[in-house]
Amino acid sequence: MPPKIPPFPMRSVLVLLVGALAPSPGPAARLSKGPYLQAPSAESITIRWETTTAEPATLRYGEGKRLDRALGPINPVTVQSGTNSFYIYEATLTQLRPNTSYSYNVSVGTDEAGPRRFKTFGTAQESVTFIAYSDTRTNPDRHAAVAANFRRHSPEFILHSGDLVAKGSEYERWSSEFFDPLAGVIDEIPMLPSIGNHEQDGANYLAYFREPGTQRFFYSCDIGPVHIVSLDYRSTKVTDEQFTFVTRDLEASRAPWKIVLLHAPMFNFGGHASLWGHEAYLPLFRKTHVDLVLSGHSHLYERFRPLVPKGATDAWAIQHVTTGGGGAGLAASIDDPSLLRTASVHHFMVLTATREQISARALDVAGVEIDAFKLRKKDGRQPAAYLAGAYAEEDVIAAVKKIPPREKKRK
Ligand SMILES: [Fe+2]
Ligand SMILES: [Fe+2]
């Protein structure tokens, strides 16, 4: 069962005019994390931040450079993590204008952060550019070097497929391994995460992240032409709530592209030799025409040929990519005819989706391209040339199973 996190008292937040706000008395609070953006959409966005002392906060925001609206007083939720207590604040801005730039700042006691900027998504956005990466734990300098590249690609959001920190239950790691390397990034570009094994029980993960929809480690959202499904890799059974949700969600989606984000790869050689979700999820993804599966867990880049089951006449080919190079110690891949590109380097991906095409690149910390590929579709059909390059899933599975156990255990 996921741990219970107290609900945020957002219903009681009052919208006030800035001029009516009095300065907060009391001891100075320390803004210890954030602010940072969560759960973005065309009409709303959630902003979270953390302090180490509990006192009411105020969030000011407005269109363009204005800060003429305010939410407050905003009271925190207390989180107990091991020996640490900390305070998480959440403000959800609603009734925003689509495709519009906003400014915001946060003040708690004498501490103030801002102004920061964000832009809402469009309601019928034709194209969207985003980052995907993963496994940012353990080496903050490497994570910072990867993250320092993001903004020059003007991404509208960031996907992270888990192992954000080395030990999710240890409070200190969230600053050093995650929030500090992402300072100046996630305050203006929202992140959509997926839980990894290093998040442990996920209590701090849920304390820090506001998922779109219900807080339960899996969710979906539409951004421009892309439908994104983020999964909890720990749930693999058809009888789990997640499978029911994902089945209905993927069957209902009419988005031009369906992308699944999860921690453990469905096909993978280096690092863990992971074959996740073959009983339940792989058939579902084929049936509901998932285009791209992005995962991490193994610390390398592996892109397979489009994969299909052997002998299928009406096959739907899925592009599987492991992009686990966000900072953790690197693993090596192997040579196999199913792989189109592998790299054992710290890296990230930049993807641009239109209705007709996904254009993807993988770049190392110096911005050097390590891979580039395109996915195309016409009237919902995959091009004949793409299907002609497909490779049998069964042959990958057989090759992965030949990897010695010692290799599989390597982190
Ligand atoms: Fe990992
Ligand atoms: Fe992992």
Coordinates of C-alpha atoms and ligand atoms in Angstrom, one line a residue:
M1 CA 0.0 0.0 0.0
P2 CA 1.3 3.5 -0.8
P3 CA 2.0 5.6 2.4
K4 CA -0.6 8.1 3.3
I5 CA 0.3 11.7 2.8
P6 CA -2.0 14.2 4.5
P7 CA -4.1 16.2 2.0
F8 CA -3.1 19.8 1.4
P9 CA -5.4 22.4 2.8
M10 CA -5.7 24.1 -0.5
R11 CA -9.5 24.5 -0.4
S12 CA -9.0 27.0 2.4
V13 CA -6.5 29.2 0.5
L14 CA -7.9 32.6 -0.1
V15 CA -7.3 34.8 -3.1
L16 CA -6.3 38.2 -1.9
L17 CA -5.2 41.4 -3.4
V18 CA -1.5 42.0 -2.9
G19 CA -2.0 45.3 -1.3
A20 CA -4.1 43.6 1.5
L21 CA -1.3 41.3 2.6
A22 CA 0.5 42.1 5.8
P23 CA 4.1 41.1 6.3
S24 CA 4.4 37.8 8.3
P25 CA 5.7 38.2 11.8
G26 CA 7.7 35.5 13.6
P27 CA 11.0 33.8 13.0
A28 CA 12.6 33.8 9.6
A29 CA 11.8 30.7 7.7
R30 CA 14.3 29.1 5.4
L31 CA 13.2 28.2 1.9
S32 CA 15.0 24.9 1.7
K33 CA 13.7 23.5 -1.6
G34 CA 12.1 25.1 -4.6
P35 CA 9.8 26.6 -5.6
Y36 CA 9.3 24.2 -8.4
L37 CA 6.6 23.4 -11.0
Q38 CA 4.3 20.3 -11.0
A39 CA 1.3 18.9 -12.8
P40 CA 1.2 21.4 -15.7
S41 CA -1.7 21.9 -18.1
A42 CA -3.3 24.5 -20.3
E43 CA -5.3 26.1 -17.4
S44 CA -3.5 25.2 -14.2
I45 CA -0.2 24.5 -12.7
T46 CA 1.0 23.4 -9.2
I47 CA 3.9 25.0 -7.4
R48 CA 5.5 23.4 -4.4
W49 CA 8.3 24.4 -2.1
E50 CA 9.8 23.3 1.2
T51 CA 10.9 25.0 4.4
T52 CA 12.5 23.8 7.6
T53 CA 10.3 26.0 9.8
A54 CA 6.5 26.0 9.6
E55 CA 4.9 29.4 8.9
P56 CA 2.4 30.7 6.4
A57 CA 3.6 31.5 3.0
T58 CA 2.4 33.7 0.2
L59 CA 2.5 33.1 -3.6
R60 CA 2.2 36.1 -5.9
Y61 CA 1.7 35.6 -9.6
G62 CA 0.4 37.3 -12.7
E63 CA 0.5 37.3 -16.5
G64 CA 3.7 38.5 -18.2
K65 CA 5.9 40.2 -15.6
R66 CA 3.1 41.1 -13.3
L67 CA 2.7 39.8 -9.8
D68 CA -0.8 41.3 -9.2
R69 CA -2.5 38.2 -7.8
A70 CA -1.8 36.3 -4.7
L71 CA -2.6 33.2 -2.8
G72 CA -2.2 33.1 0.9
P73 CA -1.8 32.4 3.7
I74 CA -0.6 29.0 2.5
N75 CA 0.1 26.6 5.3
P76 CA 2.4 23.6 4.9
V77 CA 1.9 19.9 5.4
T78 CA 4.4 18.5 8.0
V79 CA 6.4 15.5 6.7
Q80 CA 8.3 13.3 9.1
S81 CA 11.2 11.6 7.3
G82 CA 13.4 9.5 9.6
T83 CA 14.9 12.0 12.1
N84 CA 13.9 15.0 10.0
S85 CA 10.7 17.2 9.9
F86 CA 10.1 19.4 7.0
Y87 CA 7.3 21.4 5.6
I88 CA 5.9 21.1 2.1
Y89 CA 3.7 23.8 0.6
E90 CA 1.5 23.5 -2.4
A91 CA -0.3 26.1 -4.4
T92 CA -2.4 25.2 -7.4
L93 CA -3.0 28.1 -9.8
T94 CA -6.3 27.6 -11.7
Q95 CA -8.2 29.4 -14.4
L96 CA -5.0 30.3 -16.1
R97 CA -5.0 31.4 -19.8
P98 CA -3.7 28.7 -22.2
N99 CA -0.5 29.4 -24.0
T100 CA 0.3 32.3 -21.8
S101 CA 3.5 33.4 -19.9
Y102 CA 3.2 34.0 -16.1
S103 CA 5.5 35.2 -13.4
Y104 CA 5.4 34.1 -9.8
N105 CA 7.3 34.4 -6.5
V106 CA 7.1 32.8 -3.1
S107 CA 7.6 34.4 0.2
V108 CA 7.9 32.8 3.6
G109 CA 8.8 35.0 6.5
T110 CA 11.7 37.1 5.3
D111 CA 12.7 34.6 2.6
E112 CA 11.6 35.3 -0.9
A113 CA 12.2 33.4 -4.2
G114 CA 11.5 34.9 -7.5
P115 CA 10.3 36.1 -9.7
R116 CA 10.2 33.0 -11.8
R117 CA 8.5 32.4 -15.1
F118 CA 6.4 29.6 -16.6
K119 CA 4.1 29.2 -19.6
T120 CA 0.9 27.3 -19.8
F121 CA 0.3 24.7 -22.5
G122 CA -1.9 25.5 -25.4
T123 CA -5.4 23.8 -25.7
A124 CA -4.6 22.6 -29.2
Q125 CA -0.9 22.8 -29.3
E126 CA 0.5 21.5 -32.6
S127 CA 4.0 20.8 -31.4
V128 CA 5.8 20.2 -28.1
T129 CA 9.4 19.9 -27.1
F130 CA 10.5 18.0 -24.0
I131 CA 13.4 16.4 -22.2
A132 CA 13.6 12.8 -21.0
Y133 CA 16.2 11.4 -18.7
S134 CA 16.6 9.3 -15.6
D135 CA 18.7 7.9 -12.8
T136 CA 20.1 11.1 -11.4
R137 CA 21.2 9.6 -8.1
T138 CA 24.5 9.4 -6.3
N139 CA 26.7 11.8 -8.3
P140 CA 25.3 15.4 -8.0
D141 CA 28.1 16.9 -10.1
R142 CA 27.2 14.6 -13.0
H143 CA 23.5 15.3 -12.6
A144 CA 24.2 19.0 -12.5
A145 CA 26.3 18.7 -15.7
V146 CA 23.5 16.9 -17.5
A147 CA 20.8 19.3 -16.2
A148 CA 22.8 22.4 -17.2
N149 CA 22.0 21.5 -20.9
F150 CA 18.3 21.5 -20.6
R151 CA 17.3 25.1 -21.0
R152 CA 19.1 25.7 -24.3
H153 CA 16.6 23.3 -25.9
S154 CA 13.6 25.3 -24.6
P155 CA 11.8 22.2 -23.3
E156 CA 8.2 22.7 -22.1
F157 CA 8.4 19.9 -19.6
I158 CA 10.9 17.2 -18.3
L159 CA 10.2 13.5 -18.0
H160 CA 12.2 11.6 -15.3
S161 CA 11.9 7.9 -15.2
G162 CA 13.1 7.4 -11.6
D163 CA 16.0 6.7 -9.2
L164 CA 15.9 10.4 -8.5
V165 CA 18.1 10.0 -5.4
A166 CA 20.1 7.1 -4.0
K167 CA 18.0 6.6 -0.9
G168 CA 14.6 8.2 -1.0
S169 CA 14.0 7.9 2.7
E170 CA 17.1 9.9 3.5
Y171 CA 16.1 13.6 3.6
E172 CA 19.5 15.1 2.9
R173 CA 19.9 13.4 -0.4
W174 CA 16.9 15.2 -1.9
S175 CA 18.8 18.5 -1.8
S176 CA 22.2 17.4 -2.8
E177 CA 21.3 14.8 -5.5
F178 CA 18.0 16.2 -6.9
F179 CA 16.9 19.7 -6.1
D180 CA 20.4 21.4 -6.0
P181 CA 21.4 20.1 -9.4
L182 CA 18.0 21.2 -10.8
A183 CA 18.1 24.7 -9.4
G184 CA 17.2 27.2 -12.1
V185 CA 15.5 24.4 -14.1
I186 CA 12.4 22.9 -12.4
D187 CA 11.4 26.3 -11.1
E188 CA 10.4 27.3 -14.6
I189 CA 10.1 23.9 -16.4
P190 CA 7.7 21.4 -14.9
M191 CA 8.8 17.9 -14.3
L192 CA 6.8 14.7 -14.6
P193 CA 8.4 11.9 -12.8
S194 CA 8.0 8.1 -12.4
I195 CA 9.1 6.3 -9.3
G196 CA 12.3 4.2 -9.2
N197 CA 13.5 1.5 -6.8
H198 CA 15.8 4.0 -5.1
E199 CA 12.8 6.0 -4.0
Q200 CA 12.3 3.1 -1.6
D201 CA 8.8 3.2 -0.1
G202 CA 8.0 6.4 -2.0
A203 CA 6.9 8.4 1.0
N204 CA 9.3 11.3 0.2
Y205 CA 8.6 10.9 -3.5
L206 CA 4.9 11.6 -2.9
A207 CA 5.8 14.4 -0.5
Y208 CA 7.8 16.2 -3.2
F209 CA 5.7 15.5 -6.3
R210 CA 2.2 16.4 -7.2
E211 CA 1.2 14.0 -9.9
P212 CA -1.5 15.0 -12.3
G213 CA -4.7 13.5 -10.9
T214 CA -4.7 11.3 -7.9
Q215 CA -1.5 10.7 -5.9
R216 CA -0.9 7.0 -6.4
F217 CA 2.4 6.6 -8.3
F218 CA 0.8 6.4 -11.8
Y219 CA -1.0 8.9 -13.9
S220 CA -1.5 10.1 -17.4
C221 CA -1.8 13.5 -19.1
D222 CA -2.1 15.1 -22.6
I223 CA 0.4 17.7 -23.8
G224 CA 0.0 18.9 -27.3
P225 CA 0.0 15.9 -29.6
V226 CA 1.4 13.6 -26.9
H227 CA -0.4 11.3 -24.4
I228 CA 1.9 10.4 -21.6
V229 CA 1.4 7.5 -19.2
S230 CA 3.7 7.3 -16.2
L231 CA 3.7 4.0 -14.5
D232 CA 4.7 2.5 -11.1
Y233 CA 7.1 -0.2 -12.3
R234 CA 6.5 -2.1 -9.0
S235 CA 3.0 -3.0 -10.1
T236 CA 3.0 -5.7 -12.8
K237 CA -0.2 -7.7 -12.3
V238 CA -3.4 -7.5 -14.3
T239 CA -5.4 -7.5 -11.1
D240 CA -3.7 -4.3 -9.8
E241 CA -5.5 -1.0 -9.9
Q242 CA -2.8 0.4 -12.2
F243 CA -3.5 -2.1 -14.9
T244 CA -7.2 -1.3 -14.9
F245 CA -6.4 2.4 -15.1
V246 CA -3.8 2.1 -17.8
T247 CA -6.1 -0.2 -19.9
R248 CA -9.0 2.3 -19.8
D249 CA -6.7 5.2 -20.3
L250 CA -4.8 3.9 -23.4
E251 CA -8.0 2.5 -24.9
A252 CA -9.7 5.9 -24.6
S253 CA -6.8 8.1 -25.8
R254 CA -7.1 9.5 -29.3
A255 CA -3.8 11.4 -29.1
P256 CA -1.5 11.2 -32.1
W257 CA 1.3 9.7 -29.9
K258 CA 1.2 7.5 -26.9
I259 CA 4.4 7.5 -24.7
V260 CA 4.9 5.3 -21.7
L261 CA 7.3 6.4 -19.0
L262 CA 8.5 3.9 -16.4
H263 CA 11.6 2.9 -14.4
A264 CA 12.4 -0.6 -15.4
P265 CA 12.9 -1.3 -19.1
M266 CA 10.7 -3.8 -21.0
F267 CA 13.8 -4.7 -23.0
N268 CA 17.4 -4.1 -21.8
F269 CA 20.8 -5.7 -21.9
G270 CA 23.3 -3.6 -19.9
G271 CA 23.0 -3.0 -16.2
H272 CA 20.0 -5.1 -15.2
A273 CA 19.0 -7.2 -18.2
S274 CA 15.4 -6.0 -17.5
L275 CA 12.4 -7.6 -19.1
W276 CA 9.6 -5.7 -17.4
G277 CA 5.9 -6.3 -17.9
H278 CA 5.8 -8.9 -20.6
E279 CA 2.8 -10.8 -19.3
A280 CA 0.4 -7.9 -18.8
Y281 CA 1.7 -4.6 -20.2
L282 CA 3.4 -5.6 -23.4
P283 CA 0.3 -7.1 -25.0
L284 CA -1.7 -4.1 -23.8
F285 CA 0.8 -1.6 -25.3
R286 CA 0.7 -3.4 -28.7
K287 CA -3.1 -3.5 -28.7
T288 CA -3.5 0.1 -27.8
H289 CA -0.7 1.3 -30.1
V290 CA 1.8 2.7 -27.7
D291 CA 4.5 4.3 -29.8
L292 CA 7.4 4.8 -27.5
V293 CA 8.5 3.4 -24.1
L294 CA 11.0 5.4 -22.2
S295 CA 12.7 3.9 -19.2
G296 CA 15.8 4.1 -17.0
H297 CA 17.1 1.9 -14.1
S298 CA 20.1 0.7 -16.2
H299 CA 22.6 3.5 -16.5
L300 CA 23.2 3.8 -20.2
Y301 CA 21.5 4.5 -23.5
E302 CA 20.0 1.6 -25.4
R303 CA 17.7 2.0 -28.4
F304 CA 16.3 -1.1 -29.9
R305 CA 15.0 -1.7 -33.4
P306 CA 11.2 -1.4 -33.4
L307 CA 10.0 -4.6 -31.7
V308 CA 7.2 -6.9 -32.7
P309 CA 6.2 -10.4 -31.7
K310 CA 7.4 -13.1 -34.1
G311 CA 5.1 -14.0 -36.9
A312 CA 2.5 -11.3 -36.2
T313 CA 0.8 -10.3 -39.4
D314 CA -0.8 -7.1 -38.2
A315 CA 2.0 -6.1 -35.9
W316 CA 2.3 -2.8 -34.1
A317 CA 6.0 -2.0 -33.5
I318 CA 7.1 -0.3 -30.3
Q319 CA 10.2 1.8 -29.9
H320 CA 11.9 1.0 -26.6
V321 CA 14.6 3.3 -25.3
T322 CA 16.5 3.1 -22.0
T323 CA 17.8 6.6 -21.1
G324 CA 19.3 6.0 -17.7
G325 CA 22.3 8.4 -18.0
G326 CA 21.3 11.2 -15.6
G327 CA 24.2 10.9 -13.3
A328 CA 24.4 7.5 -11.6
G329 CA 27.5 5.2 -12.2
L330 CA 27.5 4.0 -15.8
A331 CA 26.8 0.4 -17.1
A332 CA 27.9 -1.1 -20.4
S333 CA 25.7 -2.6 -23.0
I334 CA 26.5 -5.5 -25.3
D335 CA 26.5 -6.1 -29.1
D336 CA 23.3 -7.5 -30.3
P337 CA 21.5 -7.2 -33.7
S338 CA 18.4 -5.9 -32.0
L339 CA 20.1 -2.8 -30.8
L340 CA 20.3 0.3 -33.1
R341 CA 22.4 2.4 -30.7
T342 CA 24.0 2.0 -27.3
A343 CA 26.2 4.4 -25.3
S344 CA 27.7 4.2 -21.9
V345 CA 27.7 8.0 -21.2
H346 CA 25.8 10.5 -19.1
H347 CA 23.2 11.9 -21.3
F348 CA 19.6 13.2 -21.8
M349 CA 17.1 13.1 -24.6
V350 CA 15.3 16.0 -26.4
L351 CA 12.1 15.1 -28.2
T352 CA 9.9 17.2 -30.4
A353 CA 6.4 15.9 -31.2
T354 CA 4.1 17.1 -33.9
R355 CA 1.0 15.2 -35.1
E356 CA 3.0 13.5 -37.9
Q357 CA 6.3 12.9 -36.3
I358 CA 8.4 12.5 -33.1
S359 CA 11.9 13.7 -33.6
A360 CA 14.3 12.5 -30.9
R361 CA 17.9 13.1 -30.0
A362 CA 20.1 11.8 -27.2
L363 CA 22.9 14.2 -26.2
D364 CA 25.9 13.8 -23.8
V365 CA 26.8 16.4 -21.2
A366 CA 28.9 18.3 -23.7
G367 CA 25.8 18.5 -26.0
V368 CA 27.3 16.1 -28.5
E369 CA 24.7 14.0 -30.2
I370 CA 24.9 10.3 -29.4
D371 CA 21.7 9.2 -31.3
A372 CA 18.9 10.7 -33.4
F373 CA 15.8 9.1 -34.7
K374 CA 12.3 9.9 -36.0
L375 CA 9.0 8.1 -35.5
R376 CA 6.4 8.8 -38.2
K377 CA 2.8 7.9 -38.6
K378 CA 0.2 8.6 -41.2
D379 CA -3.5 8.2 -40.4
G380 CA -2.5 6.3 -37.3
R381 CA -0.5 3.8 -39.3
Q382 CA 3.2 3.0 -39.0
P383 CA 5.2 3.4 -42.3
A384 CA 6.0 0.2 -44.1
A385 CA 9.8 1.0 -44.0
Y386 CA 9.6 1.3 -40.2
L387 CA 7.8 -2.1 -39.9
A388 CA 10.3 -3.6 -42.3
G389 CA 13.1 -2.8 -39.9
A390 CA 11.3 -4.4 -36.9
Y391 CA 12.9 -7.2 -34.9
A392 CA 11.4 -10.1 -33.0
E393 CA 10.8 -9.6 -29.3
E394 CA 11.3 -13.3 -28.7
D395 CA 14.9 -13.1 -30.1
V396 CA 15.7 -10.2 -27.7
I397 CA 14.3 -12.1 -24.8
A398 CA 16.4 -15.1 -25.6
A399 CA 19.5 -13.0 -25.9
V400 CA 18.8 -11.1 -22.6
K401 CA 18.3 -14.5 -20.8
K402 CA 21.8 -15.6 -21.9
I403 CA 23.4 -12.7 -19.9
P404 CA 25.2 -14.2 -16.9
P405 CA 23.6 -13.4 -13.5
R406 CA 26.7 -11.5 -12.3
E407 CA 26.2 -9.0 -15.2
K408 CA 22.6 -8.6 -14.4
K409 CA 23.3 -7.6 -10.8
R410 CA 25.5 -4.7 -11.8
K411 CA 24.0 -1.4 -10.8
Ligands
FE1 FE 19.3 3.2 -11.5
FE2 FE 16.7 1.6 -10.6

